[in-house]
Coordinates of C-alpha atoms and ligand atoms in Angstrom, one line a residue:
X163 CA 113.0 117.9 77.7
X164 CA 112.8 115.5 74.8
X165 CA 110.0 115.8 72.2
X166 CA 108.5 112.5 73.2
X167 CA 104.9 112.8 74.3
X168 CA 103.5 110.3 76.7
X169 CA 99.9 109.2 76.4
X170 CA 98.4 109.1 79.9
X171 CA 94.9 108.9 78.5
X172 CA 95.3 105.2 77.6
X173 CA 93.2 102.9 79.8
X174 CA 95.2 100.0 81.3
X175 CA 93.1 97.0 82.4
X176 CA 94.5 96.2 85.8
X177 CA 91.9 93.7 86.9
X178 CA 93.2 90.3 87.9
X179 CA 96.8 91.4 87.9
X180 CA 97.3 91.0 91.7
X181 CA 96.5 94.6 92.0
X182 CA 95.3 95.6 95.5
X183 CA 93.6 98.7 94.2
X184 CA 91.6 96.8 91.6
X185 CA 91.1 93.3 92.9
X186 CA 90.1 94.3 96.4
X187 CA 86.7 95.7 95.5
X188 CA 85.6 92.6 93.7
X189 CA 87.3 90.0 95.8
X190 CA 87.0 91.4 99.3
X191 CA 84.1 93.9 99.1
X192 CA 82.3 91.6 96.7
X193 CA 81.2 94.5 94.3
X194 CA 82.1 94.3 90.7
X195 CA 82.4 97.1 88.1
X196 CA 83.8 99.6 90.7
X197 CA 86.2 102.3 89.8
X198 CA 88.8 102.1 92.6
X199 CA 90.0 105.5 93.7
X200 CA 91.4 104.6 97.1
X201 CA 94.9 103.2 97.8
X202 CA 97.8 105.4 96.5
X203 CA 99.0 103.8 93.3
X204 CA 98.5 104.9 89.8
X205 CA 96.6 103.4 86.8
X206 CA 99.5 104.2 84.5
X207 CA 102.3 101.9 83.4
X208 CA 105.8 102.8 84.6
X209 CA 108.0 104.6 82.0
X210 CA 109.1 102.4 79.2
X211 CA 112.7 102.6 80.3
X212 CA 111.7 101.1 83.6
X213 CA 109.7 98.3 82.0
X214 CA 112.5 97.5 79.6
X215 CA 115.1 97.4 82.4
X216 CA 112.9 95.0 84.4
X217 CA 112.3 92.8 81.3
X218 CA 116.0 92.7 80.6
X219 CA 116.8 91.6 84.1
X220 CA 114.0 89.1 84.1
X221 CA 115.2 87.5 80.9
X222 CA 118.5 86.7 82.5
X223 CA 116.8 83.9 84.5
X224 CA 119.0 83.8 87.6
X225 CA 117.5 85.8 90.5
X226 CA 120.0 85.1 93.4
X227 CA 120.9 87.6 96.1
X228 CA 121.4 91.0 94.7
X229 CA 124.6 93.1 95.1
X230 CA 123.7 96.8 95.0
X231 CA 125.9 98.5 92.4
X232 CA 127.3 102.0 92.9
X233 CA 125.2 103.1 89.9
X234 CA 122.1 102.5 92.0
X235 CA 123.3 104.9 94.7
X236 CA 124.6 107.4 92.2
X237 CA 121.2 107.5 90.5
X238 CA 119.6 108.6 93.8
X239 CA 122.3 111.3 94.4
X240 CA 121.9 112.7 90.9
X241 CA 118.1 112.7 91.1
X242 CA 118.0 114.5 94.4
X243 CA 120.3 117.2 93.0
X244 CA 118.4 117.6 89.7
X245 CA 114.9 117.5 91.1
X246 CA 115.2 118.9 94.5
X247 CA 118.5 120.8 94.5
X248 CA 119.6 118.7 97.4
X249 CA 123.3 117.6 97.6
X250 CA 123.4 114.3 99.3
X251 CA 126.4 112.0 99.8
X252 CA 126.8 108.3 99.2
X253 CA 127.7 107.7 102.8
X254 CA 124.3 109.1 103.9
X255 CA 122.3 106.5 102.0
X256 CA 120.6 103.3 103.0
X257 CA 117.5 101.6 101.8
X258 CA 114.5 99.5 102.9
X259 CA 111.7 97.4 101.5
X260 CA 109.4 100.4 101.9
X261 CA 108.8 103.7 103.8
X262 CA 106.4 102.0 106.3
X263 CA 109.0 99.3 107.2
X264 CA 111.7 101.9 107.7
X265 CA 109.3 104.1 109.7
X266 CA 108.7 101.2 112.1
X267 CA 112.5 100.5 112.3
X268 CA 113.1 104.1 113.2
X269 CA 110.6 104.0 116.0
X270 CA 112.0 100.8 117.3
X271 CA 115.7 101.9 117.3
X272 CA 115.5 105.6 118.2
X273 CA 112.8 105.6 120.9
X274 CA 111.8 103.4 123.9
X275 CA 108.4 101.9 124.9
X276 CA 106.3 104.6 126.4
X277 CA 108.0 107.5 124.7
X278 CA 105.8 110.1 123.0
X279 CA 105.8 110.6 119.3
X280 CA 104.0 113.5 117.6
X281 CA 102.0 113.1 114.4
X282 CA 100.2 115.9 112.5
X283 CA 96.7 114.5 112.0
X284 CA 94.8 113.9 109.8
X285 CA 97.6 111.9 108.3
X286 CA 98.6 108.7 106.5
X287 CA 97.2 106.2 108.9
X288 CA 100.2 103.8 109.2
X289 CA 101.9 106.6 111.2
X290 CA 99.4 105.9 114.0
X291 CA 99.8 102.1 113.8
X292 CA 103.6 102.4 113.7
X293 CA 103.6 104.4 117.0
X294 CA 100.9 102.3 118.7
X295 CA 101.9 98.9 117.6
X296 CA 105.4 99.6 118.9
X297 CA 104.1 100.5 122.3
X298 CA 104.9 104.2 122.1
X299 CA 102.4 107.0 122.9
X300 CA 100.8 109.0 120.1
X301 CA 100.6 112.8 120.6
X302 CA 98.4 114.5 118.0
X303 CA 99.3 117.9 116.8
X304 CA 96.2 118.4 114.6
X305 CA 96.5 120.5 111.4
X306 CA 94.2 123.5 111.3
X307 CA 91.8 123.9 108.4
X308 CA 91.5 127.6 107.8
X309 CA 90.4 129.6 104.8
X310 CA 90.3 126.4 102.7
X311 CA 93.9 125.5 103.6
X312 CA 95.5 123.1 106.1
X313 CA 98.2 124.6 108.3
X314 CA 100.5 123.4 111.0
X315 CA 99.6 124.5 114.5
X316 CA 103.1 125.2 115.9
X317 CA 101.8 126.8 119.1
X318 CA 99.9 123.6 119.9
X319 CA 103.0 121.6 119.0
X320 CA 105.2 123.5 121.5
X321 CA 102.6 123.1 124.2
X322 CA 102.5 119.3 123.7
X323 CA 106.2 118.7 123.9
X324 CA 107.4 117.4 127.3
X325 CA 110.3 115.4 128.8
X326 CA 108.9 112.1 127.3
X327 CA 108.6 113.4 123.7
X328 CA 111.3 112.0 121.4
X329 CA 110.1 112.2 117.8
X330 CA 107.9 113.9 115.3
X331 CA 106.8 112.2 112.1
X332 CA 106.4 114.7 109.3
X333 CA 104.5 113.9 106.1
X334 CA 105.9 116.2 103.3
X335 CA 104.1 116.7 101.0
X336 CA 101.2 115.8 103.1
X337 CA 98.9 112.8 102.5
X338 CA 95.9 113.3 102.7
X339 CA 95.6 117.1 102.9
X340 CA 97.8 117.7 99.9
X341 CA 100.0 120.5 101.4
X342 CA 103.4 121.1 100.0
X343 CA 105.0 122.7 103.0
X344 CA 106.7 126.1 102.4
X345 CA 110.1 127.2 103.6
X346 CA 108.8 129.3 106.4
X347 CA 106.7 126.6 107.8
X348 CA 109.4 124.0 107.6
X349 CA 112.0 126.4 109.1
X350 CA 109.7 127.1 112.0
X351 CA 109.0 123.4 112.6
X352 CA 112.8 122.6 112.3
X353 CA 113.5 125.3 114.9
X354 CA 111.2 123.6 117.4
X355 CA 112.6 120.2 116.7
X356 CA 116.2 121.4 117.3
X357 CA 115.3 123.5 120.3
X358 CA 113.6 120.5 122.0
X359 CA 116.2 118.0 120.9
X360 CA 113.7 115.8 119.0
X361 CA 114.2 113.5 116.1
X362 CA 112.4 114.2 112.9
X363 CA 111.3 111.4 110.6
X364 CA 110.4 113.0 107.3
X365 CA 108.3 110.9 105.0
X366 CA 108.8 112.5 101.6
X367 CA 107.5 109.7 99.4
X368 CA 105.1 112.1 97.5
X369 CA 107.9 114.6 96.7
X370 CA 107.7 114.3 92.9
X371 CA 104.0 115.1 92.5
X372 CA 103.9 118.9 93.2
X373 CA 101.8 121.3 91.2
X374 CA 102.4 124.8 89.8
X375 CA 103.3 127.5 92.2
X376 CA 104.7 125.0 94.8
X377 CA 108.1 123.4 95.4
X378 CA 109.0 120.4 97.5
X379 CA 111.8 121.3 100.0
X380 CA 113.6 118.4 101.6
X381 CA 113.5 119.4 105.3
X382 CA 117.0 118.0 105.9
X383 CA 118.3 120.4 103.3
X384 CA 117.3 123.5 105.4
X385 CA 120.3 123.5 107.8
X386 CA 123.0 121.3 109.2
X387 CA 121.3 121.4 112.6
X388 CA 118.0 119.9 111.3
X389 CA 119.9 117.5 109.0
X390 CA 121.7 116.1 112.1
X391 CA 118.4 115.0 113.6
X392 CA 116.4 114.0 110.5
X393 CA 115.8 110.7 108.8
X394 CA 114.4 111.2 105.4
X395 CA 112.3 108.4 103.9
X396 CA 111.4 108.4 100.3
X397 CA 111.1 106.1 97.2
X398 CA 110.6 106.0 93.5
X399 CA 107.4 103.9 94.1
X400 CA 104.7 106.6 94.2
X401 CA 106.3 108.7 91.4
X402 CA 106.8 105.8 88.9
X403 CA 104.2 103.3 90.1
X404 CA 106.6 100.7 91.2
X405 CA 105.3 100.1 94.8
X406 CA 104.9 96.4 94.2
X407 CA 108.7 96.2 93.8
X408 CA 109.3 97.0 97.5
X409 CA 112.3 99.3 97.4
X410 CA 112.7 102.6 99.2
X411 CA 115.4 105.0 100.1
X412 CA 116.6 106.2 103.5
X413 CA 118.8 109.3 103.8
X414 CA 120.6 110.1 107.1
X415 CA 123.5 112.4 107.3
X416 CA 124.1 111.8 111.0
X417 CA 126.4 108.7 111.0
X418 CA 125.4 107.5 114.5
X419 CA 121.8 107.4 113.5
X420 CA 122.7 105.8 110.2
X421 CA 124.8 103.1 111.9
X422 CA 121.9 102.2 114.2
X423 CA 119.6 102.0 111.2
X424 CA 121.9 99.8 109.2
X425 CA 122.5 97.5 112.1
X426 CA 118.8 96.9 112.5
X427 CA 118.5 96.3 108.8
X428 CA 121.2 93.6 109.1
X429 CA 119.5 92.1 112.2
X430 CA 116.3 91.8 110.2
X431 CA 118.0 90.3 107.2
X432 CA 116.9 93.1 105.0
X433 CA 120.1 94.4 103.5
X434 CA 120.0 92.6 100.1
X435 CA 116.8 94.0 98.6
X436 CA 114.5 93.1 95.7
X437 CA 116.4 92.8 92.5
X438 CA 113.7 94.2 90.3
X439 CA 113.1 97.1 92.7
X440 CA 116.8 98.0 92.5
X441 CA 116.7 97.9 88.7
X442 CA 113.5 99.8 88.5
X443 CA 114.6 102.6 90.8
X444 CA 117.9 103.1 88.9
X445 CA 116.1 103.2 85.5
X446 CA 113.4 105.6 86.9
X447 CA 115.9 108.0 88.4
X448 CA 118.2 107.8 85.4
X449 CA 115.7 108.2 82.6
X450 CA 112.5 109.3 84.2
X451 CA 112.7 113.1 84.4
X452 CA 110.8 113.8 81.2
X453 CA 108.1 111.3 82.0
X454 CA 107.6 112.6 85.5
X455 CA 107.3 116.2 84.3
X456 CA 104.6 115.2 81.8
X457 CA 102.9 113.0 84.3
X458 CA 102.7 115.8 86.9
X459 CA 101.2 118.1 84.2
X460 CA 98.6 115.5 83.4
X461 CA 97.8 114.9 87.1
X462 CA 97.3 118.6 87.6
X463 CA 95.0 118.6 84.6
X464 CA 93.0 115.8 86.3
X465 CA 92.8 118.0 89.5
X466 CA 91.6 121.0 87.6
X467 CA 89.1 118.9 85.6
X468 CA 87.6 117.4 88.8
X469 CA 87.6 120.7 90.6
X470 CA 85.6 122.3 87.8
X471 CA 83.3 119.3 87.6
X472 CA 82.5 119.4 91.3
X473 CA 81.9 123.2 91.2
X474 CA 79.6 123.0 88.2
X475 CA 77.7 119.8 88.7
X476 CA 78.2 118.7 92.2
X477 CA 78.4 121.8 94.4
X478 CA 77.2 119.7 97.4
X479 CA 80.6 118.2 97.5
X480 CA 83.6 120.4 97.9
X481 CA 86.8 119.3 96.1
X482 CA 89.9 120.4 97.9
X483 CA 92.5 120.8 95.2
X484 CA 95.9 119.7 96.6
X485 CA 99.2 121.5 96.2
X486 CA 100.9 118.2 95.7
X487 CA 100.2 114.4 95.7
X488 CA 97.6 112.8 93.4
X489 CA 95.2 112.5 96.3
X490 CA 92.4 115.0 97.0
X491 CA 89.9 115.4 99.8
X492 CA 86.2 115.6 99.1
X493 CA 84.3 117.5 101.8
X494 CA 81.0 115.7 101.7
X495 CA 79.6 117.0 105.0
X496 CA 76.6 118.6 103.4
X497 CA 75.3 115.2 102.4
X498 CA 74.9 114.6 106.1
X499 CA 75.8 110.9 105.9
X500 CA 77.9 109.6 108.8
X501 CA 80.7 107.1 108.1
X502 CA 80.6 104.3 107.1
X503 CA 77.4 105.1 105.3
X504 CA 79.1 107.8 103.3
X505 CA 81.7 105.4 101.9
X506 CA 79.0 102.8 101.3
X507 CA 76.9 105.3 99.4
X508 CA 79.8 106.0 96.9
X509 CA 80.5 102.3 96.6
X510 CA 77.0 101.0 96.2
X511 CA 75.3 103.9 94.5
X512 CA 78.1 105.4 92.4
X513 CA 80.3 102.3 92.0
X514 CA 83.4 104.3 93.0
X515 CA 85.6 103.4 96.0
X516 CA 87.4 106.0 98.1
X517 CA 89.3 105.9 101.3
X518 CA 87.1 107.1 104.2
X519 CA 88.4 110.4 105.7
X520 CA 88.3 109.3 109.3
X521 CA 90.9 106.5 108.8
X522 CA 93.4 109.4 108.6
X523 CA 92.0 111.0 111.8
X524 CA 88.7 112.2 113.4
X525 CA 89.3 115.6 111.8
X526 CA 88.1 114.1 108.5
X527 CA 84.6 112.9 109.6
X528 CA 82.4 113.6 106.5
X529 CA 85.4 113.6 104.1
X530 CA 86.5 111.1 101.6
X531 CA 90.0 110.8 100.0
X532 CA 89.9 110.4 96.2
X533 CA 92.9 109.1 94.2
X534 CA 93.0 110.9 90.8
X535 CA 96.0 109.1 89.3
X536 CA 94.1 107.6 86.5
X537 CA 93.5 108.3 82.8
X538 CA 91.1 111.2 82.3
X539 CA 88.4 109.1 80.6
X540 CA 88.2 106.9 83.7
X541 CA 88.1 110.0 85.9
X542 CA 85.3 111.4 83.8
X543 CA 83.3 108.2 84.1
X544 CA 83.7 108.2 87.9
X545 CA 82.6 111.8 88.2
X546 CA 79.5 111.2 86.1
X547 CA 78.6 108.2 88.3
X548 CA 79.0 110.4 91.4
X549 CA 76.8 113.1 89.8
X550 CA 74.1 110.7 89.0
X551 CA 74.1 109.0 92.5
X552 CA 74.0 112.4 94.3
X553 CA 71.1 113.6 92.1
X554 CA 69.1 110.4 93.0
X555 CA 70.1 110.8 96.6
X556 CA 68.7 114.4 96.7
X557 CA 65.4 113.3 95.3
X558 CA 64.9 110.4 97.7
Ligands
PLP753 C1 102.8 109.3 103.0 C2 103.0 107.8 102.6 N1 104.1 107.2 103.2 C3 104.3 105.9 102.8 C4 103.5 105.2 102.0 C5 103.8 103.8 101.6 O1 105.1 103.6 101.4 P1 105.7 102.1 101.2 O2 104.8 101.4 100.2 O3 107.1 102.4 100.7 O4 105.8 101.5 102.5 C6 102.4 105.9 101.4 C7 101.5 105.1 100.5 O5 100.4 105.5 100.3 C8 102.1 107.2 101.8 O6 101.1 107.9 101.3

């Protein structure tokens, strides 16, 4: 750790910067002055080393096809070892313009139309569209919400696997329920995957945002058997707020699976990459350790702050503190507002915009997903707005 202290309290004006999160509310929903707490990006600038690396490359002026240097791959290898104690090899690595594109590629190359693919709902909704839009069948293995915690239902999973089942898409850590899966859970899941000869696509994009008492475990690091049938998808994009630079990482130790993946990348003309994304990832993974540690501490502070606020001033809404990710579920069922009115209520009466729970699955009817990756003064303002709107709603 260096002594440098980052100031995450600074408000960054992101309006009119081609920001989906900020400009959507005004330009598409037609409501101004909204605090956007929906799509998963952060209201913090990337670490200064990342910004400087991009500036330096931009100043060069020529932006022809990139050649990916070995230092790019080495930065990923070192980061995975340092942060996740995972020894990966250069020959396991590939990349993509994003986790969602590579998820779609995996479905296209490793399964056939009509095959069954399991998702653990409620879950990041592009998992559903990736399966359906590619003509595969979704099989839901819903998570169970028990004693305030979401858990995998492995008995249900085993019952649902049949001769047509080919793949399971894991979200680890899990968006939107915020679970950081423990070793036992992952081992039990891996055992089922191996026993039934399935492929595991593990989306680990939220792996850097994990709170005290929890540790992210890359599922492919558990054993060689599970590694042999796992494709790990990750990126520096959530961690360092560089999603607009369209660069993600693919880790596959099984060379047959990797060759298939790389062939499809070539077919789609996707092998070169975004020059700024390459520069940003390398700078983030080379210099970003200190920044990320302080950021995670700050984000956990936001979680605790919001948790207390809801308990004290808004007990009608239950804040489910996540174990990881900067996203939290709000259980708003006691307001008895069906969707989409619930979402409209927060937008129109409180001027905050959330993602509606049911877009992640029917299991989240009556829930909203709140993105807390913002400076605390902005979070405070949002919470006060919600408190006021709910107080007025109660006295209607
Ligand atoms: C679980 C998960 N996977 C993937 C993504 C998006 O990844 P990408 O922008 O690399 O396609 C998100 C963004 O919210 C996410 O939450």
